[in-house]
Structure formats: structure tokens, C-alpha cells
CSV table of C-alpha atoms in Angstrom, one decimal:
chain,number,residue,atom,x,y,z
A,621,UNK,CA,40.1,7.8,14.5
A,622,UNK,CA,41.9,10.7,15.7
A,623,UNK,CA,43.2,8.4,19.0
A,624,UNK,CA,44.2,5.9,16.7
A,625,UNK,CA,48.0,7.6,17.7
A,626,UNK,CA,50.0,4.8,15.2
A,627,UNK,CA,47.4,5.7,12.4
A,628,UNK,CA,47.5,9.6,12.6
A,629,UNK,CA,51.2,9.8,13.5
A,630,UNK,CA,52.4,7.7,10.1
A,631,UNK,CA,50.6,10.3,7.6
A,632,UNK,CA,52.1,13.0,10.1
A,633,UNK,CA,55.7,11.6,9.6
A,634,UNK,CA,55.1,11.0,5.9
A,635,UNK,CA,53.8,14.3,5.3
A,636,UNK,CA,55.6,16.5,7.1
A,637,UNK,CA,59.5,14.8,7.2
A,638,UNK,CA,59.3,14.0,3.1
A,639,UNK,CA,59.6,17.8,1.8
A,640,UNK,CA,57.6,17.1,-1.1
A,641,UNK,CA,54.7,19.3,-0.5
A,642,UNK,CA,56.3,22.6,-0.7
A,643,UNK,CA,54.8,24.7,-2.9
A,644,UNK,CA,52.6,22.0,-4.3
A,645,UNK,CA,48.5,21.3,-4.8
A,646,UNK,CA,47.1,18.9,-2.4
A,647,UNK,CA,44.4,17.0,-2.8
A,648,UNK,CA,42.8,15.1,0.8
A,649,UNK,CA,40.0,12.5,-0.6
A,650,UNK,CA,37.7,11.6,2.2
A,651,UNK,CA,39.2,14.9,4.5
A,652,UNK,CA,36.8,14.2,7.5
A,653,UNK,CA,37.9,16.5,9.8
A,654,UNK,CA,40.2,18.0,8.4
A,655,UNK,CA,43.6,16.6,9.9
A,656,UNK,CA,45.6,15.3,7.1
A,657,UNK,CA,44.7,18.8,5.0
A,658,UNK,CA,46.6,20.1,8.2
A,659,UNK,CA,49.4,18.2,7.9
A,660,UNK,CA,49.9,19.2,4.0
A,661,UNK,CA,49.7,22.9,4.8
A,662,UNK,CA,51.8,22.5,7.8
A,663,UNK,CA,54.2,20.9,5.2
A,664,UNK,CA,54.1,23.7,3.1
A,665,UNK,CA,51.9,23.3,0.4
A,666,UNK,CA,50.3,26.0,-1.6
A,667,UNK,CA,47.1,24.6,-2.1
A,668,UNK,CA,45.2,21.4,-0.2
A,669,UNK,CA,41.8,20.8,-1.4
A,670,UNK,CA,40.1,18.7,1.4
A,671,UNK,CA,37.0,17.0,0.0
A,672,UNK,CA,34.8,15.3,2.1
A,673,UNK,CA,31.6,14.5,1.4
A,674,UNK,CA,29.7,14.1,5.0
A,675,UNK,CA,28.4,16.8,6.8
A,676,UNK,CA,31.5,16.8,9.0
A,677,UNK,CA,33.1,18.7,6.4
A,678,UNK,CA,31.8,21.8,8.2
A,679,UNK,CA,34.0,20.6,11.1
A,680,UNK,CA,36.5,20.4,9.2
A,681,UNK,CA,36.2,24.3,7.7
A,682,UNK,CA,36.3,25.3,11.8
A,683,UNK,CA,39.3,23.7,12.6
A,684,UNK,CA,41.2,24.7,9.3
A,685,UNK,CA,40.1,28.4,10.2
A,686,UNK,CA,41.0,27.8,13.9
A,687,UNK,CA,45.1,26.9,12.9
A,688,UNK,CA,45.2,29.9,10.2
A,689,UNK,CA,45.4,27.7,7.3
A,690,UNK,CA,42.0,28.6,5.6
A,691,UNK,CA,44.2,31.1,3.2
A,692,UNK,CA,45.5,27.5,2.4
A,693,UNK,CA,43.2,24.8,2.4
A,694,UNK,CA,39.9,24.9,0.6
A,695,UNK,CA,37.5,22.7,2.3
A,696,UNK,CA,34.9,21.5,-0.4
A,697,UNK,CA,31.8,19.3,0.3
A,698,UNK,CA,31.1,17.0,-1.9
A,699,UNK,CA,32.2,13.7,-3.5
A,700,UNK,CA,35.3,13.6,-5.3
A,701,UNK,CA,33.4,11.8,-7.9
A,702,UNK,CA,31.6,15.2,-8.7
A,703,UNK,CA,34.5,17.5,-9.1
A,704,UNK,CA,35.3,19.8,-12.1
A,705,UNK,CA,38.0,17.4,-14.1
A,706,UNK,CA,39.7,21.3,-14.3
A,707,UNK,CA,41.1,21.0,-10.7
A,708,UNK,CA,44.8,19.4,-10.9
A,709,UNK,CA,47.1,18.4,-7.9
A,710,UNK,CA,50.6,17.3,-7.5
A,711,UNK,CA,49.5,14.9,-4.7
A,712,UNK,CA,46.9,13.3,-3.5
A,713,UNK,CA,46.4,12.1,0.1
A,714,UNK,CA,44.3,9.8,1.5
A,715,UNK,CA,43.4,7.5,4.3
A,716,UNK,CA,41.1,5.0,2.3
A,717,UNK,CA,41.8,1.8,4.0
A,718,UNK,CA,39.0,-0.2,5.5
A,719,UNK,CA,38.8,-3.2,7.9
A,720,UNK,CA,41.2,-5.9,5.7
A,721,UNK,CA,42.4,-3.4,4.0
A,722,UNK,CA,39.6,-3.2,1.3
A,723,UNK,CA,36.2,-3.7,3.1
A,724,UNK,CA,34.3,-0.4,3.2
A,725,UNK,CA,37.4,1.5,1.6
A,726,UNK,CA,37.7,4.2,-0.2
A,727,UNK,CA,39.9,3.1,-2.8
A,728,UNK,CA,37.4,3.5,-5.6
A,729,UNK,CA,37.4,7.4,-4.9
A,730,UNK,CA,41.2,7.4,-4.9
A,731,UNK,CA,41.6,5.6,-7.7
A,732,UNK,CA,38.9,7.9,-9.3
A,733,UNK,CA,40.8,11.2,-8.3
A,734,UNK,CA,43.9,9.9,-9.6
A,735,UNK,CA,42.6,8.9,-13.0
A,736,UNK,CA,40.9,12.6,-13.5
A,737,UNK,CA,42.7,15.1,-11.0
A,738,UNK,CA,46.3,13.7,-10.5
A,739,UNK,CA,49.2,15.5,-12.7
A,740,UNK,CA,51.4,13.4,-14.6
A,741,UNK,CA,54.4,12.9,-12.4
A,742,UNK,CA,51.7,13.0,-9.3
A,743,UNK,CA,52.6,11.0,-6.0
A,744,UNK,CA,49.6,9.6,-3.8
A,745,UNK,CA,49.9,9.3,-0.1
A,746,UNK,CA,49.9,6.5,0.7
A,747,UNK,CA,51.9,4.3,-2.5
A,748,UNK,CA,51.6,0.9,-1.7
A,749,UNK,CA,49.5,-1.4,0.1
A,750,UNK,CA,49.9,-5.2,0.8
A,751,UNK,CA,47.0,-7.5,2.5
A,752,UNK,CA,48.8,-10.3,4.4
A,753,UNK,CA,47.3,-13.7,6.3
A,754,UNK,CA,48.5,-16.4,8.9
A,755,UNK,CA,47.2,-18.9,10.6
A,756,UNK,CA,46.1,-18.4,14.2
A,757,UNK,CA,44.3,-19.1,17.5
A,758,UNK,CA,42.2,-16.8,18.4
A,759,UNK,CA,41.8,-16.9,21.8
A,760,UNK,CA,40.2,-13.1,22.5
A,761,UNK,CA,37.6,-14.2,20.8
A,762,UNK,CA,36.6,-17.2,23.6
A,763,UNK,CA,36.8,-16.0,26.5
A,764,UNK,CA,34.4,-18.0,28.0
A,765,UNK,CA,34.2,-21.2,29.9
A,766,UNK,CA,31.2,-23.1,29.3
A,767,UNK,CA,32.7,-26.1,31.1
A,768,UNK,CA,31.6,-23.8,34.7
A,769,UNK,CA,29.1,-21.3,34.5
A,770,UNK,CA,28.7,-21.1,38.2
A,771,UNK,CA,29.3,-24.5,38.9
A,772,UNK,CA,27.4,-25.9,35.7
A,773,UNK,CA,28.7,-26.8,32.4
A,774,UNK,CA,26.7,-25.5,29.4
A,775,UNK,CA,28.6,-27.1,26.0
A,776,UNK,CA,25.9,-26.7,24.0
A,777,UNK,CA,26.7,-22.7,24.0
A,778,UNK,CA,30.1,-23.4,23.0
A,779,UNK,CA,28.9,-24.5,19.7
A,780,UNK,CA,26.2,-21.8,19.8
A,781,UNK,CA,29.2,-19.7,20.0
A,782,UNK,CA,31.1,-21.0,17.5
A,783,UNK,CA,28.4,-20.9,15.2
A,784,UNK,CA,27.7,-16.8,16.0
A,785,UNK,CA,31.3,-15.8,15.6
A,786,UNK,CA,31.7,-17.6,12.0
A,787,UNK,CA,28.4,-15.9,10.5
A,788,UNK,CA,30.9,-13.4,9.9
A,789,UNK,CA,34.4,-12.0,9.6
A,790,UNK,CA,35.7,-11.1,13.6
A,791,UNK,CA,37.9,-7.6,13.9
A,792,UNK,CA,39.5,-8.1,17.1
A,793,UNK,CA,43.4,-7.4,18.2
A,794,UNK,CA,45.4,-11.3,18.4
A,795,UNK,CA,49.2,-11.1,20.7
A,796,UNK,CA,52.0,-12.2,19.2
A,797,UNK,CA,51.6,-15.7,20.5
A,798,UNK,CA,48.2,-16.0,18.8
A,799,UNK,CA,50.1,-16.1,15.1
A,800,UNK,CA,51.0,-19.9,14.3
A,801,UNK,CA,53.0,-19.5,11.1
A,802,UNK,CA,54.8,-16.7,9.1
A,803,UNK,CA,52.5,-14.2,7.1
A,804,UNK,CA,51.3,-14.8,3.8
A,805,UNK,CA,50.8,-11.7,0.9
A,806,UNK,CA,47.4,-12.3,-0.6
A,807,UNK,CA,47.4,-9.3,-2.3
A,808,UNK,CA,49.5,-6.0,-3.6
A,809,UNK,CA,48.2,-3.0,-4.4
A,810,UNK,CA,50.7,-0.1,-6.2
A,811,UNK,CA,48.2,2.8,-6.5
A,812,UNK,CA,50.0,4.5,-9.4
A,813,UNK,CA,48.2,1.8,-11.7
A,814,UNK,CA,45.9,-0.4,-9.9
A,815,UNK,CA,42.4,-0.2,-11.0
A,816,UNK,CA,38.8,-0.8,-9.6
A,817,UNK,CA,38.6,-4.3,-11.5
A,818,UNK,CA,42.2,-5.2,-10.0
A,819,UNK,CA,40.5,-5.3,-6.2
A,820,UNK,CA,37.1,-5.9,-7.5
A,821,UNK,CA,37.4,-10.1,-7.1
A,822,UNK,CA,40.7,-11.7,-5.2
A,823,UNK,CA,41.5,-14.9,-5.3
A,824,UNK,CA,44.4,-16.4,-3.2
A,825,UNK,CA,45.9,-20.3,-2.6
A,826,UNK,CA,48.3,-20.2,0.2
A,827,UNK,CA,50.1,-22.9,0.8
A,828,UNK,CA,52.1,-22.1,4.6
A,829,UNK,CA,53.6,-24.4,7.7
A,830,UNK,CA,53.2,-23.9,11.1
A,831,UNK,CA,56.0,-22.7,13.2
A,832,UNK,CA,55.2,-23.5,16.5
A,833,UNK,CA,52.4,-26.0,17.8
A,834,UNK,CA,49.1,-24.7,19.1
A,835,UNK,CA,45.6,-24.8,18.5
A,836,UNK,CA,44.7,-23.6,14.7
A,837,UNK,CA,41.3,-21.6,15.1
A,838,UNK,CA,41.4,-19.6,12.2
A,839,UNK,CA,43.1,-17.7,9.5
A,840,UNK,CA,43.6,-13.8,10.1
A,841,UNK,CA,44.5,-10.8,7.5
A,842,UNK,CA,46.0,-7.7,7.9
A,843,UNK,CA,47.5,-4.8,5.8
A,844,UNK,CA,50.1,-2.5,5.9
A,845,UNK,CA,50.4,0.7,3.9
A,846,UNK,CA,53.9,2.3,2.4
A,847,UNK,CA,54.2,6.2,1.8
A,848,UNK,CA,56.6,7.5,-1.2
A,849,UNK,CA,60.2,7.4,-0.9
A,850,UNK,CA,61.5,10.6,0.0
A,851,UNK,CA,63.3,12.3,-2.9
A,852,UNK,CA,67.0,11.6,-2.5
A,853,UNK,CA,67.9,15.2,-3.9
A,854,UNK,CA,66.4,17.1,-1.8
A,855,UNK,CA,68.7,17.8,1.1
A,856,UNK,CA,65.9,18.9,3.1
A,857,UNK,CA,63.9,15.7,3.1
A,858,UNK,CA,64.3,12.6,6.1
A,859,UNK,CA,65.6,10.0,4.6
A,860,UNK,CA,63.0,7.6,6.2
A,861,UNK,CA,60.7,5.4,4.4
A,862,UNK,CA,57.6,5.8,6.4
A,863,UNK,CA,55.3,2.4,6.2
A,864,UNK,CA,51.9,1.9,8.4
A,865,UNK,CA,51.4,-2.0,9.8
A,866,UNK,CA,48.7,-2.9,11.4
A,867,UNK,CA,49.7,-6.5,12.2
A,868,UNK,CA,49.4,-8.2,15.5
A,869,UNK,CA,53.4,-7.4,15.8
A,870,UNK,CA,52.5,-3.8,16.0
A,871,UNK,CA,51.0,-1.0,17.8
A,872,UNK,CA,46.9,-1.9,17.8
A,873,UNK,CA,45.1,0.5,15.5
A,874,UNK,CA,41.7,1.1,14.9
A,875,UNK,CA,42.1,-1.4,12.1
A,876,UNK,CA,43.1,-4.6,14.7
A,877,UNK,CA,43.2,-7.6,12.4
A,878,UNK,CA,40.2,-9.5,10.6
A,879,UNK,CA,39.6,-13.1,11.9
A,880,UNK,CA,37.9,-15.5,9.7
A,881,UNK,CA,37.0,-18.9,12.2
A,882,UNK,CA,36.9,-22.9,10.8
A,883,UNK,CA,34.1,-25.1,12.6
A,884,UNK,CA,36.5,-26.8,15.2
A,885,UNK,CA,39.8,-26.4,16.6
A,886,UNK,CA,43.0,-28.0,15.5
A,887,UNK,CA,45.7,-29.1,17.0
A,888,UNK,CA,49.2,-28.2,14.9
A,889,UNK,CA,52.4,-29.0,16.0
A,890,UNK,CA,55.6,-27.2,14.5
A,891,UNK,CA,56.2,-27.8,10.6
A,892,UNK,CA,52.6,-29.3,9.7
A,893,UNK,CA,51.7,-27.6,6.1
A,894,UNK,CA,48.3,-26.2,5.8
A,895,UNK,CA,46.4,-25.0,2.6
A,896,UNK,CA,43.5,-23.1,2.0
A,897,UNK,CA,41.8,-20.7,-0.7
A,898,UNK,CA,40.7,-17.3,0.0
A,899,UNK,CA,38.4,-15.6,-1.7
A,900,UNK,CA,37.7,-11.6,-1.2
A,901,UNK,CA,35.2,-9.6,-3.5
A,902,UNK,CA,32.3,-7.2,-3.6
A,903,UNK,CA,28.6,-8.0,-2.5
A,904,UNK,CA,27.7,-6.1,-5.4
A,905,UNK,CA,30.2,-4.6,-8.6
A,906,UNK,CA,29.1,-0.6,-7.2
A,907,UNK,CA,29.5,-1.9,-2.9
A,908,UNK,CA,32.5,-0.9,-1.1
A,909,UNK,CA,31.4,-3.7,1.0
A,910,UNK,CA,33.2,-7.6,0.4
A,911,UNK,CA,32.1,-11.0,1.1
A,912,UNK,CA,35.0,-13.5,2.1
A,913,UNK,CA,35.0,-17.0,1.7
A,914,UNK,CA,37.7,-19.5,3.2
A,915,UNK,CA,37.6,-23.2,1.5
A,916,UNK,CA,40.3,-25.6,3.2
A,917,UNK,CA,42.8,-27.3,1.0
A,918,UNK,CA,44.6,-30.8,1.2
A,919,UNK,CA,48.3,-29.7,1.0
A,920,UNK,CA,49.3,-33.4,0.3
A,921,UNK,CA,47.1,-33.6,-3.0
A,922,UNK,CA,47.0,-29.9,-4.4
A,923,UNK,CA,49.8,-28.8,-6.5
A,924,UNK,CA,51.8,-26.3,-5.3
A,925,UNK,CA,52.6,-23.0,-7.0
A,926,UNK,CA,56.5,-22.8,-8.1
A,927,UNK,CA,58.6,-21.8,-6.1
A,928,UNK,CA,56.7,-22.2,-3.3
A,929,UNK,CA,57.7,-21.6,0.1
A,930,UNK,CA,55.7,-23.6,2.5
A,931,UNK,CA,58.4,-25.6,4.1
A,932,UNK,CA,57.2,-29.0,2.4
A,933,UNK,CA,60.6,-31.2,1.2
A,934,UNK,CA,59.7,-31.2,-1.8
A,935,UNK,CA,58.7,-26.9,-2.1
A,936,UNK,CA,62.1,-26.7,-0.5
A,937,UNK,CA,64.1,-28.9,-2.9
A,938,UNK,CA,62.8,-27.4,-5.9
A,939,UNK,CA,63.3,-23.9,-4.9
A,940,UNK,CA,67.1,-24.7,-4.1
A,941,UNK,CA,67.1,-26.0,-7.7
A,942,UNK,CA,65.8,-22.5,-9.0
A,943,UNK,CA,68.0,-20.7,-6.8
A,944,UNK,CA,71.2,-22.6,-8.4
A,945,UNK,CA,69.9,-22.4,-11.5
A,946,UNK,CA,69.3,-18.4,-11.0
A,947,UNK,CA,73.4,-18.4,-9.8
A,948,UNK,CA,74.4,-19.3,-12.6
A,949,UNK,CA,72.7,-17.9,-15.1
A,950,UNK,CA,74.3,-14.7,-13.3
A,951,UNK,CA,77.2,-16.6,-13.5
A,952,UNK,CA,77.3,-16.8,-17.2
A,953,UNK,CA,76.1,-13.1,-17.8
A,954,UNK,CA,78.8,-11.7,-15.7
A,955,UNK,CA,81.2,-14.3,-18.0
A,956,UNK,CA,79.6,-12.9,-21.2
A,957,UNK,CA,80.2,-9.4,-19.6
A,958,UNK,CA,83.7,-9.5,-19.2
């Protein structure tokens, strides 16, 4: 994950340009080897604990001694979960994002550390974190003709295919021109509150049109991750809000995007609505590990949430409605105002 360059360089720029870490106590949950511990001492701070678990935390120790920080950064093996409650940080950094942002994450941990090692006042690196869907083709993913294998068609393995790739979620990197509709949020995570029963269970319907025509393989997630704003009085600190996506419109990472495949293709063409339900949550209430399960909706017969946005006549009218009705209750407070 070190070569994953948009990954590494986003905690570098959040880290380093913000200024907060002068002088502060660190705390790197899930340190591996050792490079975001680097960044916080490069940044200034006074203290980083980087706790890692794994035996690569003796990786990590080499390469903190190896840049002259070990008079800085304490490298401690073990879980965070196992700490003395006595040690207190400022911040806590971590890179605890899994494959759809919660799958095989490390969110518990954080959440954990925060709970029982996080100051009052604390910031945690990184803030927020949205999950996002669209629908899509997902053309990587069939690559193969089975209309010509060497002069022979083979169909039957088409559906053989189709069958492998649904057994379970597909991690793969779509192009622009794979996304058939605007993205979705499924779900928002601030990690100053959220807790492990908050991303425990998720349960999404998304209403969403099309906007261009193509052929509608699948539904695909992806997250993206916002660092703290920088502190405004500090004179010191880059005014930039740093934010990590790893959507298709981005640089890959080692994240790509998770594709979840329907039976059979469909053919959309720009402005048809389409509704499903997602459903996200653990194989077990102690596995960092999730189950996902995509049901297909009639849009024509479900009710819609309100407002909704999906581009139907009818979403559209009645969020005008709301709109004008929101002017001028503004309207009459700025009357009652003055």
C-alpha cells in the first residue's frame, strides 16, 4: 500500500500542511510500517504512539530508528484494544478503510481508541467518510468473447461467467464511461460520534436515473475520506481541506471500486429511473467482514423518499414545491427580523 501514491500522499498533505501536530500526542491505530507515525513526527509532534499489532511492527521500529525519529515515536506491538486507558493523545491517525469502505476495516479499533484514549477536544485523521453508489457497466469485468473462442462460440461459459462473478462482490477499477448515472450517498460516517452499532447493519433505498444510455450491469460503491479542516488561526497552517476519493473519477487506488453484478444486462437509455435496496452488514456482530445484498425495486410502484431527487416528474415537482416553500419561510424570518 505504500505504491498506492493517491493513498499515501492524502495523509502526507493532511498531516504535514495542517500545523496541528506541533507539539501534540499522536496516536497511529493500525501503524504497519510505520509511515503515517513518520509523517506526525515529521509534522512536529512530541509524541506518536504507533500501534500495530502484526509482526511488521518490528519493521516499523527499523524504519522509525533509520529517519531519527525513535526519540519521537514509540512503536508498541499490540492491539489498541489492549492498551493502558492511562495513555491520552491529542490526535489520532488512522488508515482504517477497507474495500467499500467498511469491509475488513478497522473502524472498530478507531472507534475504540477514540472512546478510551482520545482527549476531549481530540481530532481523528481522517474526520469524515461517505460510501457512495451508481449504476454501471462493467465492462473490465468481461473481457471475453465467448461468441469466438478460436473460431467456436461457447455461450454456455458466458452464463458460467456470469454466475462466478455474482457469487461475490468484484473490486476492480471501472473508466469514467462505465458510470451510468450520478452517485448516490448510502452512507455517512462523522468519526467524532459514530459508533460500532451505527456501521454494524446498513440499509439503503436509492432511488437514481440514468444519464446517458448504455448497458446497466451492475451497481458499484465507493468512498471517499475528509481530513480536519485546518485551523483558521493558525497563520502557519494551508488553508486546504484535504479529502481522499477513490471513485472511478479519480486516481486508481488500491481500494478501486466494489462491483456488485444483476443476472442479465440491461439496456437504459438517458432519464430511465431505477430503484434498488442495498443492504451492508457483518457476517457475524464481532467480523470486520460484511455480507451485501442488492434486491431490485420497481421505481413506478415504491414510494419515494421526500425530497427525492431521482429525476422522476413527479420527485421533481414536489421538491420545487419544498424549495419555494423553504424561500419563503426565509422570506418571512428575514421580515420578522427587520
Amino acid at each position: 500500500m505504500l505504491e498506492d501514491i493517491p493513498r499515501t500522499e492524502s495523509y502526507k498533505r493532511a498531516i504535514t500542511l495542517s500545523n496541528m501536530f506541533k507539539n501534540k500526542i499522536v496516536m497511529d491505530v493500525g501503524a504497519g510500517t510505520g509511515i503515517l507515525s513518520l509523517f506526525c513526527a515529521q509534522a512536529g509532534a512530541k509524541k506518536v504512539y504507533a500501534v500495530e499489532a502484526s509482526k511488521i511492527a518490528s519493521i516499523a521500529l527499523e524504519n522509525v530508528k533509520e529517519n531519527n525519529f525513535a526519540d519521537v515515536v514509540e512503536v508498541i506491538q499490540s492491539r489498541v484494544e489492549d492498551l493502558p486507558e492511562s495513555i491520552k493523545v491529542d490526535i489520532i491517525v488512522s488508515e482504517w478503510m477497507g474495500f467499500y469502505l467498511l469491509h475488513e476495516s478497522m473502524i472498530d479499533s478507531v472507534i475504540h481508541a477514540r472512546d478510551k484514549h482520545l482527549k476531549p477536544g481530540g481530532k481523528i485523521f481522517p474526520e469524515y467518510a461517505t460510501l457512495n453508489c451508481a449504476l454501471c457497466s462493467a465492462s473490465p469485468l468481461f473481457t471475453t468473447n465467448w461468441d469466438n473462442i478460436f473460431g467456436h462460440k461457447m455461450s454456455s461459459m458466458r452464463v458460467l461467467e456470469r454466475q462466478s462473478l455474482m457469487a461475490k462482490p468484484q473490486v476492480e477499477m471501472l473508466e469514467e464511461e462505465d458510470i451510468l448515472s450520478v452517485s448516490r450517498n448510502i452512507l455517512t460516517i462523522d468519526m467524532n460520534s459514530v459508533t460500532v452499532q451505527d456501521v454494524s447493519a446498513i440499509r439503503s433505498k436509492v432511488f437514481i436515473a440514468t444519464h446517458n444510455s448504455g448497458i446497466y450491469q451492475g451497481v458499484v460503491l465507493w468512498f471517499d475520506v475528509t481530513f480536519p479542516e485546518p485551523d483558521e488561526e493558525n497563520e502557519e497552517a494551508s488553508a486546504e481541506i484535504v479529502q481522499l476519493d477513490t471513485s472511478p473519477f479519480s486516481p486508481q487506488t488500491h481500494w478501486k471500486q466494489t462491483i456488485i453484478l444483476w443476472p442479465e444486462d440491461r439496456e437504459v437509455e438517458e432519464g430511465d429511473i431505477v430503484a434498488f435496496e442495498l443492504f451492508l452488514g457483518r457476517s457475524n456482530p464481532e467480523s470486520r467482514s460484511y455480507v451485501i445484498q442488492l434486491s431490485e425495486l420497481d421505481a413506478a410502484t415504491e414510494e419515494h423518499p421526500v425530497p427525492c431527487e431521482c429525476g422522476s416528474a413527479k420527485c421533481d415537482v414536489v421538491r420545487a414545491f419544498l424549495e419555494n416553500c423553504d424561500d419563503n419561510n426565509e422570506d418571512q424570518d428575514m421580515l420578522s427580523i427587520n
